[in-house]
PDB file of C-alpha atoms in Angstrom:
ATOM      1  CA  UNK A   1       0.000   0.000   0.000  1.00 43.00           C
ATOM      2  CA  UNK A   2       1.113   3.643  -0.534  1.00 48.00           C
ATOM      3  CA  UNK A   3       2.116   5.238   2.488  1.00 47.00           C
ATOM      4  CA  UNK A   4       0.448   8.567   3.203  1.00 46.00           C
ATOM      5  CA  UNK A   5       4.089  10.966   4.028  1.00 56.00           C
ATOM      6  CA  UNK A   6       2.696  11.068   8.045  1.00 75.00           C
ATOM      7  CA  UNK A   7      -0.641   9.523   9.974  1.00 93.00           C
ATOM      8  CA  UNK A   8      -3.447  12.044  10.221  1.00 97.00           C
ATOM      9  CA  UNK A   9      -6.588  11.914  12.561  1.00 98.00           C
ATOM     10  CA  UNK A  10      -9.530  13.621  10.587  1.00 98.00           C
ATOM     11  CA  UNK A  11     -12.434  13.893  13.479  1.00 97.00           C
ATOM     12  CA  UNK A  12     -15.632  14.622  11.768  1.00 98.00           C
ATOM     13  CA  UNK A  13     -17.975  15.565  14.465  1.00 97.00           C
ATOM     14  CA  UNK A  14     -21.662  17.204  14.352  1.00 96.00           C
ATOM     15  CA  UNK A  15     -25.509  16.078  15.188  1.00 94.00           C
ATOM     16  CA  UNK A  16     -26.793  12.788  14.441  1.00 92.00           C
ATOM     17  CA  UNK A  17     -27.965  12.544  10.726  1.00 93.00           C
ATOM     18  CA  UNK A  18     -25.473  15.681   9.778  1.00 95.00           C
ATOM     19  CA  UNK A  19     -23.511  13.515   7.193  1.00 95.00           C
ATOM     20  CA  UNK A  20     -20.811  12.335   8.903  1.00 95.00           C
ATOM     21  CA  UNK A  21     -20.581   8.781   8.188  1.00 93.00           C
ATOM     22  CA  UNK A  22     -21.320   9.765   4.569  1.00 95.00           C
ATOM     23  CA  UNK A  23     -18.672  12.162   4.065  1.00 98.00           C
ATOM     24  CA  UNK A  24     -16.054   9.962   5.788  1.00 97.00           C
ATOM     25  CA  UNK A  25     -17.233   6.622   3.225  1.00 97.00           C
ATOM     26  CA  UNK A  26     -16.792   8.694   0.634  1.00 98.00           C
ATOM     27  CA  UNK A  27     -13.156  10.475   1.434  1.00 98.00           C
ATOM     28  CA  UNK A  28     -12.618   6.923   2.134  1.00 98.00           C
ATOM     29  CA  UNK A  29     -13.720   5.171  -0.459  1.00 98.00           C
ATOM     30  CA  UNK A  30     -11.502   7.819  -2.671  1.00 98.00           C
ATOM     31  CA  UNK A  31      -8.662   7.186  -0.523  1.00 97.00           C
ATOM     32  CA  UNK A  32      -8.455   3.486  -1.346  1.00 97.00           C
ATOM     33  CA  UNK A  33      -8.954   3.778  -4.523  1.00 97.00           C
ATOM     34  CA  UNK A  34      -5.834   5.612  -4.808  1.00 96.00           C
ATOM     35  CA  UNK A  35      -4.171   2.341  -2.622  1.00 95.00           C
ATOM     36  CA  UNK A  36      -3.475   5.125   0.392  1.00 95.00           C
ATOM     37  CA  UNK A  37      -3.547   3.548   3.875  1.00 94.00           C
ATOM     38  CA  UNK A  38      -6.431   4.776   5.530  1.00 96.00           C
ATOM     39  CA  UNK A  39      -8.542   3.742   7.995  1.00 96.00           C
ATOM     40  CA  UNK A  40     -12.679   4.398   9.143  1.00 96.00           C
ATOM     41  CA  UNK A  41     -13.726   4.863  12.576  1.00 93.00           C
ATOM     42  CA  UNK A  42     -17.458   5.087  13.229  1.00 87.00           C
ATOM     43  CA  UNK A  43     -19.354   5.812  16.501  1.00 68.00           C
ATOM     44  CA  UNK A  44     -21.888   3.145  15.774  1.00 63.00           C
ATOM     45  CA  UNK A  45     -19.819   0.067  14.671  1.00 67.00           C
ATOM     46  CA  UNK A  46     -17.013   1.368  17.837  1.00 62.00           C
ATOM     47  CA  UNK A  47     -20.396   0.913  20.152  1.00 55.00           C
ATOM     48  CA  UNK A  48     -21.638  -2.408  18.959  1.00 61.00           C
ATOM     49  CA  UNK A  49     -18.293  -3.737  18.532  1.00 53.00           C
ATOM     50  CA  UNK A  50     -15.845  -2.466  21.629  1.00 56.00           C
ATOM     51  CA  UNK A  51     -18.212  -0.269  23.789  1.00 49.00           C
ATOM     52  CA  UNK A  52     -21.596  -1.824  23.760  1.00 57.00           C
ATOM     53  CA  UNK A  53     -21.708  -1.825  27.797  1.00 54.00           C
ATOM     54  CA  UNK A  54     -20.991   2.143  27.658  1.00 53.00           C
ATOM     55  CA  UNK A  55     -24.420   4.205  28.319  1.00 54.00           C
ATOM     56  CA  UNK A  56     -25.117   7.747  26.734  1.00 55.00           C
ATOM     57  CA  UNK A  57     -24.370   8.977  29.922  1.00 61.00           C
ATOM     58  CA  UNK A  58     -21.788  12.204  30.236  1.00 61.00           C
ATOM     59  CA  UNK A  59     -19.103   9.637  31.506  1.00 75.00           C
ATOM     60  CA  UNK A  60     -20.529   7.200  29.017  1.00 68.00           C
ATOM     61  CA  UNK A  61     -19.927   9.074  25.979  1.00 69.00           C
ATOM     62  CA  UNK A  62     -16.501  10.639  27.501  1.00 78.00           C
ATOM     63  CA  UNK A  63     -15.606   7.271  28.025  1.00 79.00           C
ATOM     64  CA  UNK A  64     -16.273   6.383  24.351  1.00 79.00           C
ATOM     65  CA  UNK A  65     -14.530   9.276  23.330  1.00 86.00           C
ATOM     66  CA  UNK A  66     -11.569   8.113  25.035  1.00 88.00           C
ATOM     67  CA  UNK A  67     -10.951   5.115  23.469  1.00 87.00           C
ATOM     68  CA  UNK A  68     -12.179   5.548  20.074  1.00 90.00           C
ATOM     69  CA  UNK A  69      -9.185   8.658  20.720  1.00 94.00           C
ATOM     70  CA  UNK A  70      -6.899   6.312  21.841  1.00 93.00           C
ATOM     71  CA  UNK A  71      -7.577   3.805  18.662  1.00 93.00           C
ATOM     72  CA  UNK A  72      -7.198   6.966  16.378  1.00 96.00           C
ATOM     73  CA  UNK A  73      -3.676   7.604  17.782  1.00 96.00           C
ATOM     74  CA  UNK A  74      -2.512   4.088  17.380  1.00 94.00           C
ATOM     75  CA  UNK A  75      -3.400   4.316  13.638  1.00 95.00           C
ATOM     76  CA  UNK A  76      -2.073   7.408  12.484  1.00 96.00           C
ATOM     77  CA  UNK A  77       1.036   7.040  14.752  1.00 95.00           C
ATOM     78  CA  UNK A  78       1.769   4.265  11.819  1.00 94.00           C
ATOM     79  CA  UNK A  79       1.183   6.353   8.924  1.00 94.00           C
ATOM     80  CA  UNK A  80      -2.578   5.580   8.543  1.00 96.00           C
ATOM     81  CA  UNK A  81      -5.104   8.160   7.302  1.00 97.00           C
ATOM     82  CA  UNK A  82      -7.929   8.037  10.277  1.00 98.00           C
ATOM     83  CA  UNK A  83     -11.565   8.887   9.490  1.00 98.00           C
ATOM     84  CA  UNK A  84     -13.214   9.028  12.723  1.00 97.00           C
ATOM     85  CA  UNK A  85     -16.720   9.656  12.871  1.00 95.00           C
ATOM     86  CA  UNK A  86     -18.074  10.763  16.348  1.00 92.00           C
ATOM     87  CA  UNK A  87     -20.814  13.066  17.305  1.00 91.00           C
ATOM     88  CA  UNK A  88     -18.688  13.757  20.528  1.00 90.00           C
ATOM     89  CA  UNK A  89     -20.751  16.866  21.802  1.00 90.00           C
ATOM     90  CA  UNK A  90     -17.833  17.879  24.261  1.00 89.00           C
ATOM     91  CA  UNK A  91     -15.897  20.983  23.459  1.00 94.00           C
ATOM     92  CA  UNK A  92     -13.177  19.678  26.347  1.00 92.00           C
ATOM     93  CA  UNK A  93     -13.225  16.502  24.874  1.00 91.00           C
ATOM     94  CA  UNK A  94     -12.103  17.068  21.587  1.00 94.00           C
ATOM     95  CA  UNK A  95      -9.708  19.381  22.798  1.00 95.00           C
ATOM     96  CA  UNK A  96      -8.310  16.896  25.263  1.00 94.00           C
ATOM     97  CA  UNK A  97      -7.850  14.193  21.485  1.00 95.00           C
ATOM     98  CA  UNK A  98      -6.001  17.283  19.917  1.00 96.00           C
ATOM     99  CA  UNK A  99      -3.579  18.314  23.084  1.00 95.00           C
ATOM    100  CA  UNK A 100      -2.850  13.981  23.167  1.00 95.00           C
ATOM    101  CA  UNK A 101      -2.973  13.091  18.993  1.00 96.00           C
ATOM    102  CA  UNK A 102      -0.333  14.562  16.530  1.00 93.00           C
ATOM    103  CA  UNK A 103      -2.116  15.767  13.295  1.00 96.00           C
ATOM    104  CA  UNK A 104      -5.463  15.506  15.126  1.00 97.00           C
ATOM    105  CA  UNK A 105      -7.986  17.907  12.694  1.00 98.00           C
ATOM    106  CA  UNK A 106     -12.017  18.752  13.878  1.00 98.00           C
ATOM    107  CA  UNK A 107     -14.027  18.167  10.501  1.00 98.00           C
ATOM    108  CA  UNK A 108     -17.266  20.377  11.873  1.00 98.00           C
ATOM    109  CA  UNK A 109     -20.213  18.870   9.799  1.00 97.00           C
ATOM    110  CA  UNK A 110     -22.305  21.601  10.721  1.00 96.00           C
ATOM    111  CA  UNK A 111     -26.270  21.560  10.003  1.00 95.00           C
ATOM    112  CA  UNK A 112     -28.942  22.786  11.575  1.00 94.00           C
ATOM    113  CA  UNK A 113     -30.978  19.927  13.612  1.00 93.00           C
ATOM    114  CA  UNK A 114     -34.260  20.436  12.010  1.00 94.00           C
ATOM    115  CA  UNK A 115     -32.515  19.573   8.611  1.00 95.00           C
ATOM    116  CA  UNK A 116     -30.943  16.907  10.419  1.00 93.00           C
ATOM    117  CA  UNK A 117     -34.572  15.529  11.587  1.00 93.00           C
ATOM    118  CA  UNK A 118     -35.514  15.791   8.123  1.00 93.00           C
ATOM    119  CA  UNK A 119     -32.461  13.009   7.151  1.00 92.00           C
ATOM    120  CA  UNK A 120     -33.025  10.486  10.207  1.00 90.00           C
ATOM    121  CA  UNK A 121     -34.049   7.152   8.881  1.00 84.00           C
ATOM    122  CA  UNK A 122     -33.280   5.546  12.049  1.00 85.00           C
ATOM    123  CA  UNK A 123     -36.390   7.401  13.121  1.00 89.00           C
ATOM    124  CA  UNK A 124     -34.196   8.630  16.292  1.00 86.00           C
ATOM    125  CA  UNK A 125     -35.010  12.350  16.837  1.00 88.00           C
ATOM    126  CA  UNK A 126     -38.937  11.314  16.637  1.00 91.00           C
ATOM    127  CA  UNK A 127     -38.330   8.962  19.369  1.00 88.00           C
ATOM    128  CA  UNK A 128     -36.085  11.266  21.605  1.00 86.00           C
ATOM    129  CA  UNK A 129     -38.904  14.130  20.674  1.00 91.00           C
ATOM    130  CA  UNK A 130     -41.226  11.630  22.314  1.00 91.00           C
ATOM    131  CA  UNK A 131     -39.554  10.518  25.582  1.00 88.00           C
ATOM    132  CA  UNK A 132     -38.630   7.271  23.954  1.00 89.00           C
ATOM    133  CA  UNK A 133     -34.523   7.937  23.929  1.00 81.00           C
ATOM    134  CA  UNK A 134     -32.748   9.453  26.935  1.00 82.00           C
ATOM    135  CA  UNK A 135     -29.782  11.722  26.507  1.00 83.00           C
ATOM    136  CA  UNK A 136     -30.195  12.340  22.842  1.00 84.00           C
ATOM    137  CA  UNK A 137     -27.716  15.132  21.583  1.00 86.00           C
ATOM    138  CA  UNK A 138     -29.356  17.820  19.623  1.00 83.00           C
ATOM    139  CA  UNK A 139     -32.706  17.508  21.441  1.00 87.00           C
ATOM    140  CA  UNK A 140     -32.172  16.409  25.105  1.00 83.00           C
ATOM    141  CA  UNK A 141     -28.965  16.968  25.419  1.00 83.00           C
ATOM    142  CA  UNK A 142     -26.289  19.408  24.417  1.00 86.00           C
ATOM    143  CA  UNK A 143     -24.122  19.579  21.333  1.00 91.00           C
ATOM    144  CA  UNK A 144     -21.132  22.084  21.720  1.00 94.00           C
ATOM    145  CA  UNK A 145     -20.263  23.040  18.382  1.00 95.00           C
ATOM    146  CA  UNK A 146     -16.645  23.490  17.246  1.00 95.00           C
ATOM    147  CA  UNK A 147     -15.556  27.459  17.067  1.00 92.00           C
ATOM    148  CA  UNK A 148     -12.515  26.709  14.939  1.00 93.00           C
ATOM    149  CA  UNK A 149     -12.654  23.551  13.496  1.00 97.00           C
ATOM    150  CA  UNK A 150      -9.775  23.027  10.651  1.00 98.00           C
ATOM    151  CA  UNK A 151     -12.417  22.454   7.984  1.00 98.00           C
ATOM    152  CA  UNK A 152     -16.498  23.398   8.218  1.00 98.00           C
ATOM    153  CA  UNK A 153     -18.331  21.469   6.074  1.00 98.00           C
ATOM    154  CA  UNK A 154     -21.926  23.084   5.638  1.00 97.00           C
ATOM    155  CA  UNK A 155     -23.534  19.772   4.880  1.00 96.00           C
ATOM    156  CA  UNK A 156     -27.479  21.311   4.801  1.00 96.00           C
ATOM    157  CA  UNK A 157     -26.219  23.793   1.870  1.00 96.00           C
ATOM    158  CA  UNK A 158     -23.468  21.274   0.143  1.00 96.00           C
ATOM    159  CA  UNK A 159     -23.743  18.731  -1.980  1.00 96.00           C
ATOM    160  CA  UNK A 160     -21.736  15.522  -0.929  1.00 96.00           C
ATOM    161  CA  UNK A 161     -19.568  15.749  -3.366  1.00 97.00           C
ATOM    162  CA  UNK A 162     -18.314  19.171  -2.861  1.00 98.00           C
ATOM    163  CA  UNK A 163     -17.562  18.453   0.966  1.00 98.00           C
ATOM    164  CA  UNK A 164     -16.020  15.265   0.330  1.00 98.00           C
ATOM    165  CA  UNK A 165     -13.854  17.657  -1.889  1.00 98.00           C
ATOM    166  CA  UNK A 166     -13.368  19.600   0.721  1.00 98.00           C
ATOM    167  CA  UNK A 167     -11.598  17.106   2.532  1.00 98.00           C
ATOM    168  CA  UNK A 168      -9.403  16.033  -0.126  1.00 98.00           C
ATOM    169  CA  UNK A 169      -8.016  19.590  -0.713  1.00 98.00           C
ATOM    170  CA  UNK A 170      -7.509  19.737   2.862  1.00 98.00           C
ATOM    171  CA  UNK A 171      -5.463  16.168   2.687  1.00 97.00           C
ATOM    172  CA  UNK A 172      -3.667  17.669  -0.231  1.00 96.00           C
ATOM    173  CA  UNK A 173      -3.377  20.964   0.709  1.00 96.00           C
ATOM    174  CA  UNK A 174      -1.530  19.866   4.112  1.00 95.00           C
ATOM    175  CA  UNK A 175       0.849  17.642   2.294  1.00 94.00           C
ATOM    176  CA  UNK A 176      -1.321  14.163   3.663  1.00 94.00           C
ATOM    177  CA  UNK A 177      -1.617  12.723   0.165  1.00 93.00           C
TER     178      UNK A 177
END
């Protein structure tokens, strides 16, 4: 495989049903294709798979954060491209992954919840909107969005395409790829 020059953490966070997952496939799916060593993270499959007895607590989620942090920094301190996809509603938190992870970069998928809503075939903000879901970021609890994050993707006014470009250039831009 070709080696990308150094390991880089991308750390696309935002509300449930903003497009991270999507984005990340796709910059990943480009990635491979061009035989780079990169690797996906995903909040979902890192719950089922390592973290299933973690709650949605505050410590829950911090805890989550932790190690999905820790992974991240394993990968990229061996070259790899890292595509983490967390919603990770913690200003402190993501702070605390770029003080600890070299090349750590905050990929702010930023849209507004109601267009979020709008996406959700999981059918999760209806439940949380009904009492069903506990602790759900975006309706019953709090997301802290990023003030500075290295690239803002405005997924509710972009097509897919043009913010998976966005990450690319940014790849390419810093010398990544």
């Amino acid at each position: 495989m070709n080696k990308s020059t150094k390991g880089v953490v991308l750390w696309f966070t935002g509300l449930s049903g903003s497009g991270k997952s999507t984005v990340a496939d796709s910059v990943y799916q480009i990635l491979k294709q061009k035989d780079i060593d990169c690797e996906r993270l995903d909040g979902d499959t890192l719950r089922e798979n390592l973290n299933e007895q973690l709650g949605f607590t505050e410590e829950g989620r911090k805890r989550n954060i932790d190690i999905a942090g820790f992974v991240a920094k394993m990968l990229s301190n061996h070259g790899i491209i890292v595509l983490a996809s967390f919603i990770s509603p913690y200003k402190m938190q993501r702070q605390k992954l770029r003080k600890k992870i070299d090349n750590f970069h905050i990929v702010h998928l930023n849209a507004p919840v109601e267009v979020c809503e709008r996406r959700d075939v999981k059918g999760l903000y209806k439940k949380a909107r009904q009492g069903e879901i506990d602790n759900f970021t975006g309706v019953s609890h709090p997301y802290e969005s990023p003030q500075n994050p290295d690239i803002q993707l405005n997924t509710d006014r972009e097509e897919i395409e043009e913010s998976v470009n966005k990450v690319i250039g940014f790849l390419q831009d810093s010398k990544y790829i």
